[in-house]
PDB file of C-alpha atoms in Angstrom:
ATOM      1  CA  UNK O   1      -9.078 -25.690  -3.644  1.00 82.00           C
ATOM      2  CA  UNK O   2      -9.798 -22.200  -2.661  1.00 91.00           C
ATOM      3  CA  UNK O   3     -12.043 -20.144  -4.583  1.00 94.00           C
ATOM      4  CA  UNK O   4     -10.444 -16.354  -4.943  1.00 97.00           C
ATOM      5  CA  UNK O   5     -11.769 -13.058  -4.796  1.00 97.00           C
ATOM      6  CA  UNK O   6      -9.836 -10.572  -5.676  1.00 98.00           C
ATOM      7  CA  UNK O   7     -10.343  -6.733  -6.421  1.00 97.00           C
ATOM      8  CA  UNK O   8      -8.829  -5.171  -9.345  1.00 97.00           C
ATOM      9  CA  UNK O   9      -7.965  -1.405  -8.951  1.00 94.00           C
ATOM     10  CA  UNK O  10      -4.693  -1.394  -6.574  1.00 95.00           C
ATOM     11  CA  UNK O  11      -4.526  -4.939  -6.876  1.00 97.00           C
ATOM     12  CA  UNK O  12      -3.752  -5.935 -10.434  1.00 98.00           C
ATOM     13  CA  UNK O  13      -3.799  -2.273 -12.078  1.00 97.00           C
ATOM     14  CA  UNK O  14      -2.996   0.715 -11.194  1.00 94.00           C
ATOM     15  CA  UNK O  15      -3.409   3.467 -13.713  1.00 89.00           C
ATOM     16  CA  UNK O  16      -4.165   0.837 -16.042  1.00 92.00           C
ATOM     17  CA  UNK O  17      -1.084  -0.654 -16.068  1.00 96.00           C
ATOM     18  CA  UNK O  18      -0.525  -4.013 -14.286  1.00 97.00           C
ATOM     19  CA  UNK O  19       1.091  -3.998 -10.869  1.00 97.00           C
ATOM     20  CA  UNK O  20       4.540  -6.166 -10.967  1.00 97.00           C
ATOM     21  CA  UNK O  21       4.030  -9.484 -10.670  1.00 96.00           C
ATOM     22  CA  UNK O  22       0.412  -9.581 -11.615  1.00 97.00           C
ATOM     23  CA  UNK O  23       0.468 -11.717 -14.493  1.00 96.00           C
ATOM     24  CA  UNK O  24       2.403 -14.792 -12.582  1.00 96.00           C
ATOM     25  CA  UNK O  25       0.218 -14.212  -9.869  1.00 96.00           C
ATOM     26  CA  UNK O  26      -2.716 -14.962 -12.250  1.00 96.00           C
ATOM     27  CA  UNK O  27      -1.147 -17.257 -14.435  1.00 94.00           C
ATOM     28  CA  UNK O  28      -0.770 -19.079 -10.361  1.00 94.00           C
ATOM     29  CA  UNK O  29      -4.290 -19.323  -9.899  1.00 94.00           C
ATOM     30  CA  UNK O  30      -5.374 -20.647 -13.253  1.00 91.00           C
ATOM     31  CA  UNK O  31      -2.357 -23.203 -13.377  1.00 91.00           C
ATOM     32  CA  UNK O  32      -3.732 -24.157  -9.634  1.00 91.00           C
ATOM     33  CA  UNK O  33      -7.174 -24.499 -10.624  1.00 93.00           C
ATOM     34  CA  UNK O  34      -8.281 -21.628  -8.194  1.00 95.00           C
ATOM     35  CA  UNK O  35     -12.095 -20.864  -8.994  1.00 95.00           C
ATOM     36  CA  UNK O  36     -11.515 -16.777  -9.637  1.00 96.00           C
ATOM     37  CA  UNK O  37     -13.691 -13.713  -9.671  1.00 97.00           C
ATOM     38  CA  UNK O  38     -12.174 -10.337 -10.079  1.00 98.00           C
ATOM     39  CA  UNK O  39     -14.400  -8.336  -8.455  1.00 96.00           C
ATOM     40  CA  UNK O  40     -14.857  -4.124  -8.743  1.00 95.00           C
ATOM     41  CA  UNK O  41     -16.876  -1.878  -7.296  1.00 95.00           C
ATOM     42  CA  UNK O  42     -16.556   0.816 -10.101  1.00 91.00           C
ATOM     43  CA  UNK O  43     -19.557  -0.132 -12.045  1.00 94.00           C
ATOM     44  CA  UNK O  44     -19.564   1.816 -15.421  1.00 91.00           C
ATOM     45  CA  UNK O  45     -17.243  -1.084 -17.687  1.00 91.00           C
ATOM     46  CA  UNK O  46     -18.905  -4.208 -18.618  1.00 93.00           C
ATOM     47  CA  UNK O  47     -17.006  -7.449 -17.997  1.00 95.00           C
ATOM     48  CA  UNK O  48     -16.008  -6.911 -21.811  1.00 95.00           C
ATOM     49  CA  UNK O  49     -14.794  -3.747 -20.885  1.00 95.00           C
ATOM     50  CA  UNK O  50     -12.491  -5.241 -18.650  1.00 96.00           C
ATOM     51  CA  UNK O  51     -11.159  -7.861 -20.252  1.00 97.00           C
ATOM     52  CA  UNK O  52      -9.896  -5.204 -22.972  1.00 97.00           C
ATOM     53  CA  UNK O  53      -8.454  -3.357 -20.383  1.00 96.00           C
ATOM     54  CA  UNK O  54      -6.535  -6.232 -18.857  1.00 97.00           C
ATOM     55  CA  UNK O  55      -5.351  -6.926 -22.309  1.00 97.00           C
ATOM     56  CA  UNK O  56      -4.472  -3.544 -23.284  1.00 97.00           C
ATOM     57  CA  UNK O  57      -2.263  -4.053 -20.216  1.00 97.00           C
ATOM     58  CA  UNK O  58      -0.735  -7.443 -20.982  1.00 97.00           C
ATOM     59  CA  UNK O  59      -3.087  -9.176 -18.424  1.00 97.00           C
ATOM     60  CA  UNK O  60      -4.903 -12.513 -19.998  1.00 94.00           C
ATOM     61  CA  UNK O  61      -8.314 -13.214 -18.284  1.00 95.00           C
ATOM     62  CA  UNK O  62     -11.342 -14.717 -19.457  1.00 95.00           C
ATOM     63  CA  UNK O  63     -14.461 -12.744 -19.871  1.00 96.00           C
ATOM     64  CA  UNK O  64     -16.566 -14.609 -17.366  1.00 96.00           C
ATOM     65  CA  UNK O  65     -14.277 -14.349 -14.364  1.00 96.00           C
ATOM     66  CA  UNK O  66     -15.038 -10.538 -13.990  1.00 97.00           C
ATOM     67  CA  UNK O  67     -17.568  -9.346 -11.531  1.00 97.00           C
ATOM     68  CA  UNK O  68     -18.547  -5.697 -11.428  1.00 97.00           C
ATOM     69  CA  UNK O  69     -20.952  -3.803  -8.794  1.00 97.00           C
ATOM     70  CA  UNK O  70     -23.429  -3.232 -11.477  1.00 97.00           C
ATOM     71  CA  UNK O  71     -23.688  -7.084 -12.297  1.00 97.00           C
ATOM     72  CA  UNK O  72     -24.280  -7.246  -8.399  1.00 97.00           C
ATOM     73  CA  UNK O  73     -26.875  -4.905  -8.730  1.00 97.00           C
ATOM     74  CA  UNK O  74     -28.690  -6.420 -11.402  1.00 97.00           C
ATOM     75  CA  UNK O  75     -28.817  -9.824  -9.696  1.00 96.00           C
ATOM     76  CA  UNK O  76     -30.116  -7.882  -6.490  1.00 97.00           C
ATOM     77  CA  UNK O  77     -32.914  -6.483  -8.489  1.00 98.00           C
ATOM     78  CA  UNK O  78     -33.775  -9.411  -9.961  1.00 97.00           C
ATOM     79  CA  UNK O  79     -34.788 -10.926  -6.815  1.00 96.00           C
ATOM     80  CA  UNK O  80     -37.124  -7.864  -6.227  1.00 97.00           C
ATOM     81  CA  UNK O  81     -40.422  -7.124  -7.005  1.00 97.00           C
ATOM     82  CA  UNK O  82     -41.154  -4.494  -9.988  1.00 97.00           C
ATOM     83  CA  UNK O  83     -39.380  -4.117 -13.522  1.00 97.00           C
ATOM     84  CA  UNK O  84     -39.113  -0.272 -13.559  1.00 98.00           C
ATOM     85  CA  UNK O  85     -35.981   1.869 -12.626  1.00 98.00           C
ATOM     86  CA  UNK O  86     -34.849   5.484 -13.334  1.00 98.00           C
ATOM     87  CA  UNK O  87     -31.208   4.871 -13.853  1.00 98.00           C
ATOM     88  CA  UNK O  88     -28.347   7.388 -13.623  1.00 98.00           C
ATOM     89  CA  UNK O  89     -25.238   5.686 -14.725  1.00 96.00           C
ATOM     90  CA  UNK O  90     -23.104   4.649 -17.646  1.00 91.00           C
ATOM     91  CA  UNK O  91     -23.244   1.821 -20.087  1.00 89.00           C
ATOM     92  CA  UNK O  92     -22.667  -0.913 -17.718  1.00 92.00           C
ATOM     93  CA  UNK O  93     -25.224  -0.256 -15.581  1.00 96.00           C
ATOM     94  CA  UNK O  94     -28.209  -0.100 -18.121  1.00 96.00           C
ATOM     95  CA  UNK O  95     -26.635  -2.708 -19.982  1.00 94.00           C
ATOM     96  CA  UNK O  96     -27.210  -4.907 -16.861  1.00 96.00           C
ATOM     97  CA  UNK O  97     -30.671  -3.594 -15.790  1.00 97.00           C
ATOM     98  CA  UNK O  98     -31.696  -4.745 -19.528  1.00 96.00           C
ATOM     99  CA  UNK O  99     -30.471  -7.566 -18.798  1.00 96.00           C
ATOM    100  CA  UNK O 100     -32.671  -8.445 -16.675  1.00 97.00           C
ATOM    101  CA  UNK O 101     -35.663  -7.869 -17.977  1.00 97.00           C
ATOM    102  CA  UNK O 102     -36.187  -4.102 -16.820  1.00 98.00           C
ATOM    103  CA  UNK O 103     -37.529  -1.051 -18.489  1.00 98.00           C
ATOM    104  CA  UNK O 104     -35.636   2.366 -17.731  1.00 97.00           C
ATOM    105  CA  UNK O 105     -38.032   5.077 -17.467  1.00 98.00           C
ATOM    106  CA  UNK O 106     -38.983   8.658 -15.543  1.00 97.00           C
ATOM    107  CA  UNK O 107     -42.646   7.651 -15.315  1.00 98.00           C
ATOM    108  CA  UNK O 108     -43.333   6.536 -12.097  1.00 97.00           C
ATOM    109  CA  UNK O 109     -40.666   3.622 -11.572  1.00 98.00           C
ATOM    110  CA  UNK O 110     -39.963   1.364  -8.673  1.00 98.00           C
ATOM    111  CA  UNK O 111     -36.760   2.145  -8.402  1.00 98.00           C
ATOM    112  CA  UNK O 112     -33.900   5.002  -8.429  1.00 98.00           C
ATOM    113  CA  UNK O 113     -30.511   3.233  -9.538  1.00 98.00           C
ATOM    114  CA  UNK O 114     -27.327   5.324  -8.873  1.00 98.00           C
ATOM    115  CA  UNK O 115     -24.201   4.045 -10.721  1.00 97.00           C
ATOM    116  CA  UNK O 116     -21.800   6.818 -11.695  1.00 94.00           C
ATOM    117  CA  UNK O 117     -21.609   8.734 -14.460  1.00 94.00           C
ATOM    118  CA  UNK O 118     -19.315  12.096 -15.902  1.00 91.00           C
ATOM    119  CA  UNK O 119     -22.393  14.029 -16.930  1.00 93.00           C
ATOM    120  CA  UNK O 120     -24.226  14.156 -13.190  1.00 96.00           C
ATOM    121  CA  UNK O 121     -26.051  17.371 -13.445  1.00 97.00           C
ATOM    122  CA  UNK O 122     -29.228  19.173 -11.648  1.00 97.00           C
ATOM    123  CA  UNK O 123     -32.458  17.705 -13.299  1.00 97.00           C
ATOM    124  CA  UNK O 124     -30.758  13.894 -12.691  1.00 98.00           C
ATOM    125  CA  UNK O 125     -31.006  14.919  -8.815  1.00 98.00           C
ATOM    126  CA  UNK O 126     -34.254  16.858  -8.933  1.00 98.00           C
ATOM    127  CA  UNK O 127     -35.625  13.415 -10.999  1.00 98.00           C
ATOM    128  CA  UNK O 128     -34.120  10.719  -8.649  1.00 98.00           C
ATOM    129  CA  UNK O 129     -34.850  13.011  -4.983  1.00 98.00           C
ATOM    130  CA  UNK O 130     -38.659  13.289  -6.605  1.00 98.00           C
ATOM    131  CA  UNK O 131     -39.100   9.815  -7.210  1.00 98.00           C
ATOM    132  CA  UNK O 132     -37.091   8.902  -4.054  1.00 98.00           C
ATOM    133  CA  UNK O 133     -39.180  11.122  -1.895  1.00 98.00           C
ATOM    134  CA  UNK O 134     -42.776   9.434  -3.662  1.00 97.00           C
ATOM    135  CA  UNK O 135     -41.462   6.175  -2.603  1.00 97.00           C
ATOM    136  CA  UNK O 136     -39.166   5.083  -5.279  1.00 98.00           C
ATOM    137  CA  UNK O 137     -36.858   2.276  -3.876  1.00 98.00           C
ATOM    138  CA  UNK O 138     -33.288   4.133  -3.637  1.00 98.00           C
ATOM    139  CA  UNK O 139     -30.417   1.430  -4.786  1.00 98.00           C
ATOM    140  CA  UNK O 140     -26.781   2.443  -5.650  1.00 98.00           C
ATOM    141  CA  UNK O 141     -24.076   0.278  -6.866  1.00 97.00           C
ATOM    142  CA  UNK O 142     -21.705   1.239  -4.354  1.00 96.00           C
ATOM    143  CA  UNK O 143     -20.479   3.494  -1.222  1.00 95.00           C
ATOM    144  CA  UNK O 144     -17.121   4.429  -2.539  1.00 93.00           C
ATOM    145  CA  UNK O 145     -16.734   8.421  -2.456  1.00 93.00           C
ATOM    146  CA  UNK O 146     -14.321   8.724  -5.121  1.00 86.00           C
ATOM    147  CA  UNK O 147     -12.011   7.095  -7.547  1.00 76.00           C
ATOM    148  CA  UNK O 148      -8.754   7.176  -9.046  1.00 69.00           C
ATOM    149  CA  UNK O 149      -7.732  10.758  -9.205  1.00 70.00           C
ATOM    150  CA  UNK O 150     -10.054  11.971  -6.981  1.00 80.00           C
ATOM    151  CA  UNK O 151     -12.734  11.434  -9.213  1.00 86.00           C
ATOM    152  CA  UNK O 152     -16.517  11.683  -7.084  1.00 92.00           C
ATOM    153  CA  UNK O 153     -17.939   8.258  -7.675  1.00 93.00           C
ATOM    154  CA  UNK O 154     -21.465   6.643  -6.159  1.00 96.00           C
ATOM    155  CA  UNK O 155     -20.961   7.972  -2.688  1.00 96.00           C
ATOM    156  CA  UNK O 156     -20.660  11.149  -3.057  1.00 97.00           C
ATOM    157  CA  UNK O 157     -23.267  11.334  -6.301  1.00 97.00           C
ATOM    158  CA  UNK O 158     -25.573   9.476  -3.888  1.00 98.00           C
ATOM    159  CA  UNK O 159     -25.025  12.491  -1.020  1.00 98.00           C
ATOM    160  CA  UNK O 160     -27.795  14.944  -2.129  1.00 98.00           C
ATOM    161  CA  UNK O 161     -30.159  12.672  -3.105  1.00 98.00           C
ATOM    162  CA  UNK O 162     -29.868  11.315   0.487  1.00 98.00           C
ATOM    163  CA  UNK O 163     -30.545  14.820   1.812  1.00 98.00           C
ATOM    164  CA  UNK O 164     -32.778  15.922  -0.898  1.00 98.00           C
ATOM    165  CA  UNK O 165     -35.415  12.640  -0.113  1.00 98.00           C
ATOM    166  CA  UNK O 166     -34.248  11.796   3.954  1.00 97.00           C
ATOM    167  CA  UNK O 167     -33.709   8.652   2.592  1.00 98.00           C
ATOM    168  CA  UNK O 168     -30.756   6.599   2.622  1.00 97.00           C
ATOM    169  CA  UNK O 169     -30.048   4.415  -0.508  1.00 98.00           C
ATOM    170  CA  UNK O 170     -29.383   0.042  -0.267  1.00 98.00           C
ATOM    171  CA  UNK O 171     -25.646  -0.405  -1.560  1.00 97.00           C
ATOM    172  CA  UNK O 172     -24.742  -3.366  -3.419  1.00 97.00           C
ATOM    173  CA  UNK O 173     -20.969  -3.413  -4.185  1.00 96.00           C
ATOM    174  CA  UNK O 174     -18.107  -4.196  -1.000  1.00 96.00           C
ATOM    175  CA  UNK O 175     -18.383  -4.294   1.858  1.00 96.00           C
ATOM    176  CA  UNK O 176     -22.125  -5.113   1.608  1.00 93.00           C
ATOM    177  CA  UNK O 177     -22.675  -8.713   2.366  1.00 88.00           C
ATOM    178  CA  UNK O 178     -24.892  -8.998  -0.741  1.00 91.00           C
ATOM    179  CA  UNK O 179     -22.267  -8.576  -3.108  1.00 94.00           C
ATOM    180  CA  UNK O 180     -19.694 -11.049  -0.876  1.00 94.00           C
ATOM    181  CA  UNK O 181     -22.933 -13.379  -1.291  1.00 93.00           C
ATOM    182  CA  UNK O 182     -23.302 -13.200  -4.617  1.00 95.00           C
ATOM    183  CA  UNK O 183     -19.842 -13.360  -5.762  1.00 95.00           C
ATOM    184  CA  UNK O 184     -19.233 -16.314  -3.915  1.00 95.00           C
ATOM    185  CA  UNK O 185     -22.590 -18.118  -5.746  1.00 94.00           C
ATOM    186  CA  UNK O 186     -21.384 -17.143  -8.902  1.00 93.00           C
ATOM    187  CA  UNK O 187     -17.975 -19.243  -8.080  1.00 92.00           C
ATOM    188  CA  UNK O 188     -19.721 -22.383  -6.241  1.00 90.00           C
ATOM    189  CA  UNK O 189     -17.712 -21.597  -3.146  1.00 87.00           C
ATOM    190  CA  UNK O 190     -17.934 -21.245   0.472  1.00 91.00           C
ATOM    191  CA  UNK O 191     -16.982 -18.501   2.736  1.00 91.00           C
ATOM    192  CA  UNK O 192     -14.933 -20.839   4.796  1.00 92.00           C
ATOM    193  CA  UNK O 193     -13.053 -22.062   1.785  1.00 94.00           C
ATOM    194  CA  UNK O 194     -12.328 -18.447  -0.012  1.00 96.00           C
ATOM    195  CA  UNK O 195     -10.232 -15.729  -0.057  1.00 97.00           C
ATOM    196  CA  UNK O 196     -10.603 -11.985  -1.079  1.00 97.00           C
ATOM    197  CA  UNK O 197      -7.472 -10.027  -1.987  1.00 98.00           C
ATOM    198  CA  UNK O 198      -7.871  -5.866  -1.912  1.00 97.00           C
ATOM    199  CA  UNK O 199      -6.349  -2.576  -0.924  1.00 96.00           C
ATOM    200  CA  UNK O 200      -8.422  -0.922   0.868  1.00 95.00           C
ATOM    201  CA  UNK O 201      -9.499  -2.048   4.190  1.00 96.00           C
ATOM    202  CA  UNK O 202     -13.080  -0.212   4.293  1.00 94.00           C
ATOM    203  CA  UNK O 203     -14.175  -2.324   1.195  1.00 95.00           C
ATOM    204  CA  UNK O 204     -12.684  -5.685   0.311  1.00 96.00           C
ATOM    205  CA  UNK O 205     -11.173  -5.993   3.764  1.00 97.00           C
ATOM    206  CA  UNK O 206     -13.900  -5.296   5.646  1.00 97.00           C
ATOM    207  CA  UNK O 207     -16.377  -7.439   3.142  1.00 96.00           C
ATOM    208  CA  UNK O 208     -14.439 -10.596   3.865  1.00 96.00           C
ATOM    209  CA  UNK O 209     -14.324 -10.026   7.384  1.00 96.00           C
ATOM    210  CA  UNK O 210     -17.737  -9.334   7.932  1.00 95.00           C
ATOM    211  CA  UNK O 211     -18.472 -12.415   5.215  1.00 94.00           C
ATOM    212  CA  UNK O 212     -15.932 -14.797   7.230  1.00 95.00           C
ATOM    213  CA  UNK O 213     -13.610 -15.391   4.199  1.00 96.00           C
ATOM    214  CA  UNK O 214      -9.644 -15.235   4.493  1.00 97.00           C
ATOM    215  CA  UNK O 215      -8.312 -11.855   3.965  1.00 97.00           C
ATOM    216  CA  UNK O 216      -5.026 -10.704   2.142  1.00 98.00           C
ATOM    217  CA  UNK O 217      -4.480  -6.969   1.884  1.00 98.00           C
ATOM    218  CA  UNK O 218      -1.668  -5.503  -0.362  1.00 98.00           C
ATOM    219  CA  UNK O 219       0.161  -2.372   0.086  1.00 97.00           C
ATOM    220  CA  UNK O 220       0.141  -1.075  -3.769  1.00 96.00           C
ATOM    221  CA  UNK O 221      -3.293   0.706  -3.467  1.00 92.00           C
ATOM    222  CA  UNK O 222      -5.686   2.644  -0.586  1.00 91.00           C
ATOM    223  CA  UNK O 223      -4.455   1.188   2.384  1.00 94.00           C
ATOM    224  CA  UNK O 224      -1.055   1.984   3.966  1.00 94.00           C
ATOM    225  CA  UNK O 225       0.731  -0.180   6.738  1.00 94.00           C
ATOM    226  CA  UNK O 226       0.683   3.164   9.035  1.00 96.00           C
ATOM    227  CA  UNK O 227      -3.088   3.392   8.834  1.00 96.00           C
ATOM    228  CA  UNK O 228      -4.049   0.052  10.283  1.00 96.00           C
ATOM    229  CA  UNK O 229      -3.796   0.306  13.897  1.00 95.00           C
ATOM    230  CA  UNK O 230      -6.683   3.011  13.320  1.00 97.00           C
ATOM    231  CA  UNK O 231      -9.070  -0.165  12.222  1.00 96.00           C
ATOM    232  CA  UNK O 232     -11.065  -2.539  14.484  1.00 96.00           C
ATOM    233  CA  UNK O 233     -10.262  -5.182  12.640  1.00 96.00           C
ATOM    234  CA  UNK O 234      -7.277  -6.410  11.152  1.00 97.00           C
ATOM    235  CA  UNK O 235      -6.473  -8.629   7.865  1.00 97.00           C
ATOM    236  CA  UNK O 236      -5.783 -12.289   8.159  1.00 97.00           C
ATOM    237  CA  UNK O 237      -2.253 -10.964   6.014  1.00 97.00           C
ATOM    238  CA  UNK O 238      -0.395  -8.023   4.575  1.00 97.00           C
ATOM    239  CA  UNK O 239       2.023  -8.233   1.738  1.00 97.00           C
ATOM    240  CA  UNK O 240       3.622  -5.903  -0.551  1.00 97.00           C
ATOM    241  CA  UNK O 241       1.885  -6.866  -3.709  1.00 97.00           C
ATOM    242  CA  UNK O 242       0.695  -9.765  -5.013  1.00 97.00           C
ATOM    243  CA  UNK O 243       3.673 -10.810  -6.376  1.00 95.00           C
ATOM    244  CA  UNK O 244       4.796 -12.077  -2.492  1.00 95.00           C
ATOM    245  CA  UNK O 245       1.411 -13.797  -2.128  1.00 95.00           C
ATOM    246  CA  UNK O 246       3.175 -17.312  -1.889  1.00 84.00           C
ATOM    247  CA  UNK O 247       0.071 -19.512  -0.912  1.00 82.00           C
ATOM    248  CA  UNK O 248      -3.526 -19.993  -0.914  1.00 84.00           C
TER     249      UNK O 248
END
């Protein structure tokens, strides 16, 4: 049976509200016995988080079948060597470096962790390029440049840090093969046996490409039909939504 990937935002929801078709799709999987891990690379919500959100929108999923960037990030760290991080994110991200067994400090840590956050301001960069510069390990959850609504998001909160310190953070989250590696140890499964389902064609797509899983990319989020001949590589299929996603 194949173990599923699938993103979340342009996927299942969009503005919070579930895509058409969404909760047959899922009720599918489950009924099927497909080993699933919703996967985002927004990394502020905790998998509780989620789950009310799903809810809220009449989406039923279990707790331990999300998978955020921040979880990713956490498990990468906890591979590492040192236990100290100067953290600028939300909730979900120090809820996961804790954890783990970390202490988050601005006295000399061994790491700068970049989630996102709505409160991004001048001493958080002066802090993070400082520490950066000294030889602070730079990791950030994930590459996207902005969110729904045009929100910035890592990316772009990563940017002058980057500049500040010449150095270039590690990202976690899609397409980085860590997260694609991780995901897919969380589920038991194999890359040739698996799936990932996602909008946009610079993250998910390109993540299961570059991790040899199947690919499915649906038109209800980032990625439009037009823009594809513009890509190196292509998905393994398109489809409207997930409603038309017939087989696995």
């Amino acid at each position: 049976m194949k173990a599923v990937l699938c993103d979340i935002d342009g996927v299942l929801l969009v503005n919070n509200e579930a895509v058409p078709g969404a909760s047959e799709f899922l009720h599918g999987l489950v009924k099927n016995e497909h080993p699933l891990l919703l996967l985002t690379n927004y990394p502020s919500q905790t998998p509780g988080d989620l789950q009310n959100r799903f809810s809220a929108a009449g989406l039923d999923v279990r707790e331990e079948c999300f998978y955020t960037s921040a979880m990713a990030t956490a498990d990468f760290l906890s591979r590492q060597p040192g236990r100290k991080a100067y953290v600028i994110g939300d909730g979900g991200l120090t809820h996961e470096l804790y954890r783990i067994g970390f202490t988050v400090t601005d006295i000399d840590p061994d790491f700068v962790v970049l989630g996102e956050t709505h409160s991004y301001n001048w001493e958080m960069i002066h802090k993070a390029s400082h520490f950066v510069a000294r030889g602070a390990r730079f990791i950030a959850t994930n590459p996207d440049v902005a969110g729904p609504d045009h929100q910035p998001a890592c990316g772009a909160l990563a940017a002058p840090i980057e500049r500040i310190s010449g150095k270039r953070p590690f990202y976690v989250g899609k397409p980085s093969a860590w997260m694609m590696r991780a995901a897919l140890n969380r589920l038991g499964g194999h890359a040739e046996s698996s799936v990932i389902i996602g909008d946009n064609m610079e993250t998910d797509i390109l993540a299961g490409v570059q991790a040899g899983l199947e690919t499915i990319l649906v038109l209800t989020g980032v990625t439009r039909e037009e823009q594809l001949d513009s890509f190196a590589f292509q998905p393994g299929r398109v489809v409207p939504s997930v409603a038309q996603i017939e087989s696995l």
